[in-house]
mmCIF file of C-alpha atoms and ligand atoms in Angstrom:
data_model
loop_
_atom_site.group_PDB
_atom_site.id
_atom_site.type_symbol
_atom_site.label_atom_id
_atom_site.label_comp_id
_atom_site.label_asym_id
_atom_site.label_seq_id
_atom_site.Cartn_x
_atom_site.Cartn_y
_atom_site.Cartn_z
ATOM 1 C CA MET N 1 -9.469 -20.528 7.303
ATOM 2 C CA SER N 2 -12.233 -19.794 4.578
ATOM 3 C CA SER N 3 -11.523 -21.396 1.106
ATOM 4 C CA GLU N 4 -10.816 -18.052 -0.377
ATOM 5 C CA THR N 5 -8.166 -17.391 2.378
ATOM 6 C CA GLU N 6 -6.688 -20.603 1.680
ATOM 7 C CA VAL N 7 -6.395 -20.010 -2.113
ATOM 8 C CA ILE N 8 -4.885 -16.517 -1.539
ATOM 9 C CA ALA N 9 -2.555 -18.042 1.167
ATOM 10 C CA SER N 10 -1.341 -20.837 -1.147
ATOM 11 C CA GLN N 11 0.007 -18.458 -3.807
ATOM 12 C CA LEU N 12 1.823 -15.874 -1.427
ATOM 13 C CA ASN N 13 4.565 -15.982 1.105
ATOM 14 C CA ILE N 14 3.016 -16.044 4.544
ATOM 15 C CA LEU N 15 4.396 -13.966 7.321
ATOM 16 C CA SER N 16 1.509 -14.497 9.712
ATOM 17 C CA HIS N 17 -1.487 -16.986 9.511
ATOM 18 C CA ASN N 18 -3.927 -15.367 11.852
ATOM 19 C CA PRO N 19 -4.433 -12.610 11.275
ATOM 20 C CA LEU N 20 -3.308 -13.284 7.604
ATOM 21 C CA VAL N 21 -0.305 -11.263 6.569
ATOM 22 C CA ALA N 22 1.156 -12.517 3.219
ATOM 23 C CA GLY N 23 3.404 -11.008 0.340
ATOM 24 C CA ALA N 24 3.937 -11.838 -3.403
ATOM 25 C CA ASP N 25 7.262 -12.967 -4.827
ATOM 26 C CA LEU N 26 8.930 -10.060 -6.685
ATOM 27 C CA ALA N 27 8.886 -11.904 -9.884
ATOM 28 C CA ASP N 28 5.235 -12.151 -9.719
ATOM 29 C CA LEU N 29 4.853 -8.410 -9.765
ATOM 30 C CA ASP N 30 6.072 -7.920 -13.214
ATOM 31 C CA GLN N 31 2.591 -6.763 -14.601
ATOM 32 C CA GLU N 32 0.644 -3.604 -14.654
ATOM 33 C CA LEU N 33 -2.339 -5.180 -12.878
ATOM 34 C CA THR N 34 -1.653 -7.649 -10.148
ATOM 35 C CA PRO N 35 -3.937 -10.695 -10.186
ATOM 36 C CA THR N 36 -6.133 -10.882 -7.014
ATOM 37 C CA SER N 37 -4.440 -14.309 -6.041
ATOM 38 C CA LEU N 38 -1.121 -12.593 -5.967
ATOM 39 C CA PHE N 39 -1.979 -9.377 -4.263
ATOM 40 C CA PHE N 40 -0.532 -9.123 -0.785
ATOM 41 C CA VAL N 41 -2.733 -9.235 2.362
ATOM 42 C CA ARG N 42 -2.078 -7.392 5.512
ATOM 43 C CA ASN N 43 -4.574 -7.768 8.250
ATOM 44 C CA HIS N 44 -4.054 -6.373 11.747
ATOM 45 C CA PHE N 45 -6.977 -8.339 13.366
ATOM 46 C CA PRO N 46 -8.915 -11.799 12.119
ATOM 47 C CA THR N 47 -10.815 -11.336 8.884
ATOM 48 C CA PRO N 48 -14.488 -10.471 9.869
ATOM 49 C CA ASN N 49 -17.107 -12.547 8.193
ATOM 50 C CA LEU N 50 -19.818 -10.247 6.990
ATOM 51 C CA GLU N 51 -23.033 -11.180 5.561
ATOM 52 C CA LEU N 52 -24.812 -8.740 2.995
ATOM 53 C CA ASP N 53 -28.239 -9.348 4.488
ATOM 54 C CA SER N 54 -27.280 -7.941 7.874
ATOM 55 C CA TRP N 55 -24.689 -5.303 6.413
ATOM 56 C CA ALA N 56 -25.062 -1.412 5.913
ATOM 57 C CA LEU N 57 -22.752 1.491 5.869
ATOM 58 C CA LYS N 58 -23.285 3.881 8.810
ATOM 59 C CA VAL N 59 -22.661 7.411 7.766
ATOM 60 C CA GLU N 60 -22.573 9.871 10.473
ATOM 61 C CA GLY N 61 -22.716 13.602 9.874
ATOM 62 C CA HIS N 62 -22.829 16.488 12.490
ATOM 63 C CA ALA N 63 -25.515 17.099 14.959
ATOM 64 C CA GLY N 64 -26.669 13.459 15.333
ATOM 65 C CA ARG N 65 -27.409 13.091 11.564
ATOM 66 C CA THR N 66 -26.918 9.444 10.673
ATOM 67 C CA VAL N 67 -27.994 7.495 7.494
ATOM 68 C CA TYR N 68 -27.513 3.808 6.540
ATOM 69 C CA LEU N 69 -26.638 2.748 3.033
ATOM 70 C CA ASP N 70 -26.737 -0.801 2.141
ATOM 71 C CA TYR N 71 -24.765 -2.553 -0.529
ATOM 72 C CA ASP N 72 -27.419 -2.387 -3.326
ATOM 73 C CA TYR N 73 -27.759 1.322 -2.782
ATOM 74 C CA LEU N 74 -24.159 1.888 -2.949
ATOM 75 C CA LYS N 75 -23.822 -0.169 -6.065
ATOM 76 C CA ASN N 76 -26.496 2.035 -7.741
ATOM 77 C CA MET N 77 -24.646 5.394 -6.752
ATOM 78 C CA PRO N 78 -22.542 6.959 -9.463
ATOM 79 C CA SER N 79 -19.319 4.734 -9.549
ATOM 80 C CA ARG N 80 -15.730 5.207 -10.547
ATOM 81 C CA GLU N 81 -12.928 3.066 -11.592
ATOM 82 C CA VAL N 82 -9.320 3.728 -10.363
ATOM 83 C CA ASP N 83 -6.122 1.508 -11.064
ATOM 84 C CA CYS N 84 -4.407 2.197 -7.959
ATOM 85 C CA LEU N 85 -1.160 0.803 -6.274
ATOM 86 C CA LEU N 86 -1.216 -0.213 -2.526
ATOM 87 C CA GLU N 87 2.031 -0.508 -0.613
ATOM 88 C CA CYS N 88 2.201 -1.496 2.878
ATOM 89 C CA ALA N 89 4.152 1.171 4.744
ATOM 90 C CA GLY N 90 6.351 -1.610 6.197
ATOM 91 C CA ASN N 91 7.172 -3.170 2.825
ATOM 92 C CA SER N 92 10.860 -3.876 2.419
ATOM 93 C CA ARG N 93 11.291 -3.872 6.139
ATOM 94 C CA ALA N 94 13.461 -7.024 6.019
ATOM 95 C CA ALA N 95 16.192 -5.192 3.986
ATOM 96 C CA ILE N 96 16.860 -2.703 6.885
ATOM 97 C CA GLN N 97 20.184 -3.289 8.575
ATOM 98 C CA PRO N 98 20.387 -3.733 11.581
ATOM 99 C CA PRO N 99 17.207 -5.680 11.698
ATOM 100 C CA ILE N 100 14.265 -3.666 13.079
ATOM 101 C CA GLU N 101 11.145 -4.794 14.959
ATOM 102 C CA GLY N 102 7.941 -5.491 13.100
ATOM 103 C CA LEU N 103 6.725 -7.941 10.310
ATOM 104 C CA LEU N 104 9.750 -8.711 8.275
ATOM 105 C CA TRP N 105 8.381 -7.888 4.629
ATOM 106 C CA ASP N 106 10.640 -8.734 1.888
ATOM 107 C CA HIS N 107 9.489 -6.552 -1.037
ATOM 108 C CA GLY N 108 6.041 -8.344 -1.809
ATOM 109 C CA GLY N 109 3.875 -5.893 0.230
ATOM 110 C CA VAL N 110 2.834 -4.086 -2.832
ATOM 111 C CA GLY N 111 0.394 -4.592 -5.868
ATOM 112 C CA THR N 112 -1.757 -2.661 -8.179
ATOM 113 C CA ALA N 113 -5.372 -3.459 -8.878
ATOM 114 C CA ARG N 114 -8.445 -2.122 -10.708
ATOM 115 C CA TRP N 115 -10.920 -0.847 -8.072
ATOM 116 C CA LYS N 116 -14.327 0.042 -8.712
ATOM 117 C CA GLY N 117 -16.600 1.755 -6.045
ATOM 118 C CA VAL N 118 -18.289 4.867 -5.139
ATOM 119 C CA PRO N 119 -16.533 8.186 -4.538
ATOM 120 C CA LEU N 120 -16.423 8.820 -0.854
ATOM 121 C CA ARG N 121 -17.513 12.491 -1.638
ATOM 122 C CA GLU N 122 -20.808 11.147 -2.954
ATOM 123 C CA VAL N 123 -21.330 9.224 0.246
ATOM 124 C CA LEU N 124 -20.357 12.204 2.476
ATOM 125 C CA GLU N 125 -23.078 14.281 0.739
ATOM 126 C CA ARG N 126 -25.584 11.952 2.132
ATOM 127 C CA ALA N 127 -24.327 13.096 5.605
ATOM 128 C CA GLY N 128 -25.503 16.624 5.189
ATOM 129 C CA SER N 129 -23.437 19.773 5.666
ATOM 130 C CA LEU N 130 -19.599 19.345 5.666
ATOM 131 C CA ASP N 131 -19.218 22.823 7.490
ATOM 132 C CA LEU N 132 -16.661 22.597 10.336
ATOM 133 C CA THR N 133 -15.332 19.068 9.089
ATOM 134 C CA THR N 134 -11.775 18.857 8.925
ATOM 135 C CA ASP N 135 -11.248 15.051 8.778
ATOM 136 C CA VAL N 136 -13.246 11.786 7.867
ATOM 137 C CA LEU N 137 -13.118 8.612 9.970
ATOM 138 C CA LEU N 138 -13.119 5.215 8.372
ATOM 139 C CA GLU N 139 -13.854 2.503 10.693
ATOM 140 C CA GLY N 140 -13.443 -1.251 9.877
ATOM 141 C CA ALA N 141 -15.711 -4.061 11.057
ATOM 142 C CA ASP N 142 -12.406 -5.995 12.401
ATOM 143 C CA ARG N 143 -11.456 -5.442 16.087
ATOM 144 C CA GLY N 144 -8.766 -6.743 18.507
ATOM 145 C CA THR N 145 -5.856 -5.850 20.640
ATOM 146 C CA GLU N 146 -2.123 -5.540 19.524
ATOM 147 C CA ASN N 147 0.936 -4.965 21.313
ATOM 148 C CA GLY N 148 0.582 -1.448 22.705
ATOM 149 C CA MET N 149 -2.989 -0.929 22.531
ATOM 150 C CA ALA N 150 -4.643 -0.124 25.921
ATOM 151 C CA GLU N 151 -7.975 -1.936 25.086
ATOM 152 C CA GLU N 152 -9.743 -3.804 22.378
ATOM 153 C CA ALA N 153 -10.753 -1.520 19.554
ATOM 154 C CA ALA N 154 -11.905 -1.700 15.804
ATOM 155 C CA TYR N 155 -9.385 -0.622 13.159
ATOM 156 C CA ALA N 156 -9.939 2.845 12.291
ATOM 157 C CA MET N 157 -8.212 5.636 10.496
ATOM 158 C CA SER N 158 -9.195 9.313 9.596
ATOM 159 C CA ILE N 159 -8.184 11.079 6.489
ATOM 160 C CA PRO N 160 -8.240 14.887 5.847
ATOM 161 C CA LEU N 161 -11.379 16.209 4.331
ATOM 162 C CA GLU N 162 -9.407 17.372 1.204
ATOM 163 C CA LYS N 163 -8.251 13.786 0.597
ATOM 164 C CA ALA N 164 -11.788 12.407 1.318
ATOM 165 C CA LEU N 165 -13.188 14.767 -1.321
ATOM 166 C CA ASP N 166 -10.836 13.881 -4.056
ATOM 167 C CA LEU N 167 -12.987 12.126 -6.698
ATOM 168 C CA ASP N 168 -10.654 9.049 -6.932
ATOM 169 C CA THR N 169 -10.775 8.294 -3.039
ATOM 170 C CA ILE N 170 -13.431 5.696 -3.402
ATOM 171 C CA LEU N 171 -15.210 3.130 -1.334
ATOM 172 C CA ALA N 172 -14.538 0.062 -3.425
ATOM 173 C CA TYR N 173 -16.896 -2.909 -3.799
ATOM 174 C CA GLU N 174 -14.894 -4.664 -6.652
ATOM 175 C CA MET N 175 -11.231 -5.609 -7.076
ATOM 176 C CA ASN N 176 -10.083 -6.650 -10.728
ATOM 177 C CA GLY N 177 -13.653 -6.877 -11.944
ATOM 178 C CA GLN N 178 -14.861 -9.105 -9.076
ATOM 179 C CA PRO N 179 -16.706 -8.348 -5.650
ATOM 180 C CA LEU N 180 -13.847 -8.045 -3.080
ATOM 181 C CA LEU N 181 -12.550 -11.135 -1.431
ATOM 182 C CA PRO N 182 -13.151 -11.337 2.320
ATOM 183 C CA ASP N 183 -9.429 -10.873 3.011
ATOM 184 C CA HIS N 184 -9.533 -7.608 0.817
ATOM 185 C CA GLY N 185 -12.289 -6.048 2.566
ATOM 186 C CA PHE N 186 -15.610 -7.580 1.241
ATOM 187 C CA PRO N 187 -18.161 -6.018 1.051
ATOM 188 C CA VAL N 188 -16.628 -2.500 0.984
ATOM 189 C CA ARG N 189 -13.271 -1.097 1.360
ATOM 190 C CA ALA N 190 -11.767 2.494 1.154
ATOM 191 C CA ILE N 191 -8.832 3.194 -1.515
ATOM 192 C CA ILE N 192 -6.895 6.281 -0.691
ATOM 193 C CA PRO N 193 -4.798 6.872 -3.893
ATOM 194 C CA GLY N 194 -1.183 7.847 -3.275
ATOM 195 C CA TRP N 195 -0.863 6.970 0.467
ATOM 196 C CA TYR N 196 0.581 3.848 2.090
ATOM 197 C CA GLY N 197 -1.980 1.265 2.467
ATOM 198 C CA MET N 198 -2.919 1.691 6.119
ATOM 199 C CA THR N 199 -5.495 4.407 5.475
ATOM 200 C CA SER N 200 -7.263 2.183 2.745
ATOM 201 C CA VAL N 201 -9.539 0.784 5.627
ATOM 202 C CA LYS N 202 -11.133 -2.765 4.705
ATOM 203 C CA TRP N 203 -14.587 -3.788 5.799
ATOM 204 C CA VAL N 204 -15.752 -0.157 6.129
ATOM 205 C CA GLN N 205 -18.786 -0.083 8.342
ATOM 206 C CA ARG N 206 -18.893 3.416 9.724
ATOM 207 C CA VAL N 207 -17.887 6.748 8.056
ATOM 208 C CA SER N 208 -17.922 9.800 10.370
ATOM 209 C CA LEU N 209 -17.317 13.613 9.863
ATOM 210 C CA LEU N 210 -14.830 14.874 12.324
ATOM 211 C CA THR N 211 -13.648 18.188 13.441
ATOM 212 C CA LYS N 212 -10.033 17.182 14.271
ATOM 213 C CA PRO N 213 -7.976 14.163 13.309
ATOM 214 C CA HIS N 214 -9.047 10.920 15.080
ATOM 215 C CA GLU N 215 -6.553 9.373 17.537
ATOM 216 C CA SER N 216 -6.810 5.682 17.205
ATOM 217 C CA PHE N 217 -3.935 3.551 18.284
ATOM 218 C CA HIS N 218 -3.030 2.894 14.483
ATOM 219 C CA GLU N 219 -3.064 6.304 13.376
ATOM 220 C CA ALA N 220 -1.621 8.193 16.345
ATOM 221 C CA ASP N 221 0.840 5.713 17.922
ATOM 222 C CA TYR N 222 1.508 2.906 15.337
ATOM 223 C CA TYR N 223 1.609 4.319 11.662
ATOM 224 C CA VAL N 224 3.929 7.428 12.664
ATOM 225 C CA TYR N 225 7.457 8.053 11.806
ATOM 226 C CA VAL N 226 9.150 7.800 15.332
ATOM 227 C CA PRO N 227 12.363 9.497 15.132
ATOM 228 C CA GLU N 228 15.694 8.353 16.774
ATOM 229 C CA GLY N 229 15.488 11.163 19.359
ATOM 230 C CA GLU N 230 12.295 9.567 20.634
ATOM 231 C CA ILE N 231 13.881 6.553 21.469
ATOM 232 C CA ASP N 232 17.167 7.688 23.151
ATOM 233 C CA GLY N 233 15.350 10.707 24.948
ATOM 234 C CA THR N 234 16.705 13.464 22.817
ATOM 235 C CA ASN N 235 13.561 14.443 21.004
ATOM 236 C CA ASP N 236 12.367 17.890 21.770
ATOM 237 C CA GLY N 237 8.688 16.819 22.502
ATOM 238 C CA ALA N 238 7.479 17.182 18.906
ATOM 239 C CA LYS N 239 4.676 14.734 17.839
ATOM 240 C CA PRO N 240 5.947 12.047 15.418
ATOM 241 C CA ALA N 241 4.572 12.763 12.056
ATOM 242 C CA ARG N 242 1.871 10.440 10.585
ATOM 243 C CA VAL N 243 2.579 8.093 7.750
ATOM 244 C CA THR N 244 0.792 9.330 4.688
ATOM 245 C CA SER N 245 1.997 9.674 0.973
ATOM 246 C CA MET N 246 4.234 7.082 -0.533
ATOM 247 C CA ALA N 247 7.894 7.615 -1.125
ATOM 248 C CA VAL N 248 9.540 7.363 -4.656
ATOM 249 C CA LYS N 249 10.532 3.721 -5.301
ATOM 250 C CA SER N 250 11.602 1.056 -7.778
ATOM 251 C CA LEU N 251 12.045 -2.627 -7.391
ATOM 252 C CA ILE N 252 13.963 -5.129 -9.678
ATOM 253 C CA THR N 253 11.565 -7.981 -10.758
ATOM 254 C CA TRP N 254 14.206 -9.586 -12.975
ATOM 255 C CA PRO N 255 17.010 -10.808 -12.213
ATOM 256 C CA THR N 256 15.932 -12.474 -9.069
ATOM 257 C CA ARG N 257 18.438 -12.427 -6.246
ATOM 258 C CA GLY N 258 21.492 -14.535 -6.681
ATOM 259 C CA LEU N 259 20.546 -15.640 -10.246
ATOM 260 C CA THR N 260 23.350 -16.984 -12.546
ATOM 261 C CA VAL N 261 23.121 -16.057 -16.198
ATOM 262 C CA SER N 262 25.120 -16.697 -19.245
ATOM 263 C CA ALA N 263 27.407 -13.906 -20.712
ATOM 264 C CA GLY N 264 25.322 -11.860 -23.264
ATOM 265 C CA ALA N 265 22.365 -9.404 -23.432
ATOM 266 C CA HIS N 266 19.769 -9.512 -20.650
ATOM 267 C CA THR N 267 16.909 -7.373 -20.046
ATOM 268 C CA ILE N 268 16.796 -6.032 -16.576
ATOM 269 C CA ARG N 269 13.138 -5.263 -15.505
ATOM 270 C CA GLY N 270 11.195 -3.744 -12.515
ATOM 271 C CA MET N 271 8.349 -1.538 -11.459
ATOM 272 C CA ALA N 272 8.560 2.095 -10.280
ATOM 273 C CA TRP N 273 6.075 4.498 -8.426
ATOM 274 C CA SER N 274 5.712 7.452 -6.263
ATOM 275 C CA GLY N 275 2.681 8.573 -4.138
ATOM 276 C CA GLU N 276 3.200 12.071 -5.527
ATOM 277 C CA GLY N 277 3.144 11.936 -9.341
ATOM 278 C CA PRO N 278 4.623 9.794 -12.117
ATOM 279 C CA ILE N 279 7.970 8.608 -12.434
ATOM 280 C CA SER N 280 10.393 10.829 -14.740
ATOM 281 C CA LYS N 281 13.361 8.506 -14.751
ATOM 282 C CA VAL N 282 14.781 5.114 -13.758
ATOM 283 C CA GLU N 283 18.477 4.616 -13.676
ATOM 284 C CA VAL N 284 20.262 1.342 -13.638
ATOM 285 C CA SER N 285 23.789 0.429 -12.312
ATOM 286 C CA VAL N 286 25.340 -2.935 -12.714
ATOM 287 C CA ASP N 287 28.687 -1.800 -10.984
ATOM 288 C CA ASN N 288 27.302 -1.298 -7.503
ATOM 289 C CA GLY N 289 26.577 2.427 -8.071
ATOM 290 C CA ALA N 290 29.796 3.467 -9.651
ATOM 291 C CA SER N 291 27.960 4.404 -13.028
ATOM 292 C CA TRP N 292 24.181 4.713 -13.805
ATOM 293 C CA ARG N 293 22.459 4.454 -17.197
ATOM 294 C CA PRO N 294 18.860 5.457 -17.996
ATOM 295 C CA ALA N 295 16.372 2.624 -18.344
ATOM 296 C CA GLN N 296 13.273 2.845 -20.638
ATOM 297 C CA VAL N 297 10.208 3.715 -18.672
ATOM 298 C CA THR N 298 6.590 3.027 -19.748
ATOM 299 C CA ARG N 299 3.846 5.398 -19.318
ATOM 300 C CA SER N 300 1.062 4.453 -17.050
ATOM 301 C CA LYS N 301 -2.691 4.966 -17.916
ATOM 302 C CA SER N 302 -3.383 5.890 -14.312
ATOM 303 C CA PRO N 303 -1.638 8.477 -12.084
ATOM 304 C CA TYR N 304 -1.821 6.175 -9.129
ATOM 305 C CA SER N 305 -0.335 2.938 -10.631
ATOM 306 C CA TRP N 306 3.179 1.812 -11.196
ATOM 307 C CA GLN N 307 5.274 2.145 -14.255
ATOM 308 C CA LYS N 308 7.441 -0.716 -15.764
ATOM 309 C CA TRP N 309 10.822 -0.140 -16.793
ATOM 310 C CA GLU N 310 13.505 -2.207 -18.417
ATOM 311 C CA PHE N 311 17.135 -1.838 -19.420
ATOM 312 C CA VAL N 312 19.225 -4.054 -21.728
ATOM 313 C CA TRP N 313 22.548 -5.284 -19.960
ATOM 314 C CA GLU N 314 25.243 -6.273 -22.243
ATOM 315 C CA ALA N 315 26.891 -8.829 -19.689
ATOM 316 C CA ALA N 316 29.986 -9.370 -21.612
ATOM 317 C CA GLN N 317 32.422 -10.406 -18.766
ATOM 318 C CA PRO N 318 31.920 -13.202 -16.354
ATOM 319 C CA GLY N 319 31.877 -12.419 -12.671
ATOM 320 C CA HIS N 320 29.601 -11.183 -9.766
ATOM 321 C CA PHE N 321 27.663 -7.998 -10.112
ATOM 322 C CA LEU N 322 25.323 -5.896 -7.966
ATOM 323 C CA VAL N 323 22.438 -4.691 -10.024
ATOM 324 C CA ARG N 324 20.887 -1.512 -8.538
ATOM 325 C CA ALA N 325 17.876 0.646 -9.819
ATOM 326 C CA ARG N 326 16.969 4.233 -8.933
ATOM 327 C CA ALA N 327 13.799 6.038 -9.593
ATOM 328 C CA THR N 328 13.101 9.859 -9.641
ATOM 329 C CA ASP N 329 9.547 11.186 -9.708
ATOM 330 C CA VAL N 330 8.270 14.325 -11.624
ATOM 331 C CA ASN N 331 8.833 16.427 -8.335
ATOM 332 C CA GLY N 332 12.397 15.661 -8.471
ATOM 333 C CA ARG N 333 12.290 13.197 -5.392
ATOM 334 C CA VAL N 334 15.168 10.815 -6.148
ATOM 335 C CA GLN N 335 15.205 7.277 -4.361
ATOM 336 C CA PRO N 336 17.912 7.326 -1.686
ATOM 337 C CA ASP N 337 20.852 5.007 -1.209
ATOM 338 C CA LYS N 338 19.611 4.605 2.237
ATOM 339 C CA ALA N 339 16.359 5.593 3.402
ATOM 340 C CA ASP N 340 16.035 7.748 6.672
ATOM 341 C CA TRP N 341 15.878 5.542 9.778
ATOM 342 C CA ASN N 342 12.684 5.540 11.798
ATOM 343 C CA PHE N 343 11.859 3.300 14.809
ATOM 344 C CA ARG N 344 9.359 0.909 12.875
ATOM 345 C CA GLY N 345 11.026 0.833 9.656
ATOM 346 C CA PHE N 346 8.173 2.532 7.601
ATOM 347 C CA ALA N 347 8.594 3.799 4.093
ATOM 348 C CA ASN N 348 11.919 1.898 3.366
ATOM 349 C CA ASN N 349 12.551 3.260 -0.279
ATOM 350 C CA SER N 350 16.333 2.506 -0.033
ATOM 351 C CA ILE N 351 17.765 1.690 -3.577
ATOM 352 C CA HIS N 352 17.075 -2.044 -4.317
ATOM 353 C CA ALA N 353 20.234 -4.062 -4.979
ATOM 354 C CA VAL N 354 20.220 -7.598 -6.527
ATOM 355 C CA PRO N 355 23.419 -9.838 -6.774
ATOM 356 C CA VAL N 356 23.889 -11.593 -9.910
ATOM 357 C CA SER N 357 26.616 -14.006 -11.358
ATOM 358 C CA VAL N 358 27.630 -14.228 -15.101
ATOM 359 C CA LYS N 359 29.014 -17.438 -16.229
ATOM 360 C CA GLU N 360 31.368 -17.874 -19.210
HETATM 361 N N1 MTE W 401 -8.371 -2.195 7.185
HETATM 362 C C1 MTE W 401 -8.811 -2.919 8.173
HETATM 363 N N2 MTE W 401 -9.959 -2.825 8.506
HETATM 364 N N3 MTE W 401 -7.991 -3.675 8.932
HETATM 365 C C2 MTE W 401 -6.798 -3.789 8.635
HETATM 366 O O1 MTE W 401 -5.891 -4.423 9.175
HETATM 367 N N4 MTE W 401 -4.944 -2.994 7.108
HETATM 368 C C3 MTE W 401 -4.410 -1.896 6.381
HETATM 369 C C4 MTE W 401 -5.419 -1.599 5.183
HETATM 370 N N5 MTE W 401 -6.727 -1.603 5.742
HETATM 371 C C5 MTE W 401 -6.209 -2.968 7.522
HETATM 372 C C6 MTE W 401 -7.020 -2.214 6.583
HETATM 373 C C7 MTE W 401 -3.032 -2.047 5.848
HETATM 374 S S1 MTE W 401 -1.879 -1.783 6.952
HETATM 375 C C8 MTE W 401 -2.745 -2.158 4.451
HETATM 376 S S2 MTE W 401 -1.179 -2.188 3.881
HETATM 377 C C9 MTE W 401 -3.967 -2.514 3.600
HETATM 378 O O2 MTE W 401 -5.228 -2.531 4.131
HETATM 379 C C10 MTE W 401 -3.724 -3.811 2.743
HETATM 380 O O3 MTE W 401 -4.671 -4.175 2.051
HETATM 381 P P1 MTE W 401 -4.781 -5.603 1.343
HETATM 382 O O4 MTE W 401 -4.746 -6.594 2.565
HETATM 383 O O5 MTE W 401 -6.096 -5.714 0.615
HETATM 384 O O6 MTE W 401 -3.622 -5.731 0.550
#
């Protein structure tokens, strides 16, 4: 383990040592920007150790046109800073009942950081004409095999051209004002705002123009919503949909699960976000969903970050309570009581519920 990895691992809850997978405590997520030391890590393969002296980004256009851009060149290109939330598609999987296969993320597979880098479109312009291009491949320098993979391969994902040309889709070289740490993708990673984290490819070493979506294991077989019918054989043969934009969601950062508080006024707090626009309201229930009251929601400076919310609870009576929070986004998408089931338990945005006791 590198010294940087040890520091990260010491402040997070480890789900896997190698490859490193680690998430934050919910109580630590109560801030607009997540410090890098508290930002979750999700690696499919061991972290590659890349040296700047021998590193260059390979950009492949059509008709054999290839250019290489080194780190200094990228840093001298027009840059953009984006406050952007990343959530792992498997976040909150541990809350699914009955338990489901996969990494048992509690709720800490999410964070917001300030990323700085080059708009991907600037890089694509170096690849020549975009005619015929439908998708753009992002390939990482990490490789390996996982359950279900036929052979060893690099971690790679493609995104539609339209998403690649969005000015806020960047190849980032800084996170929270510092060069990326190895576990977060040093020297360069993609940031794809609004989508679950799997397409924000780390250690990007190759960008390629495609004329159809790529079919890597991770994008065509793994990060897909496998419906129930696919498992019990009643599916009509339709291809499972790929995991893309994030569902609307809120999490309660205070009180923590099982806390006992004194009777009196308490401020219930949390964070809310959606992959498809700002949050329009968060409602809180302290009686297991029988009644809901509006929380105060702060505005966010960035369309891709989360919003803080709080609600003052007058806890007059002693007893046991179930606190719940429900977010709605500007498109009217409401966080459901129970998210739709899918085989790998992706995108679990079921309403978060936290049991709390009030003593005399
Ligand atoms: N990129 C590469 N090359 N390899 C990976 O394993 N994991 C993806 C994505 N990019 C991954 C990757 C997943 S599933 C997520 S959720 C995010 O990185 C996590 O980014 P972080 O570890 O910086 O939090």
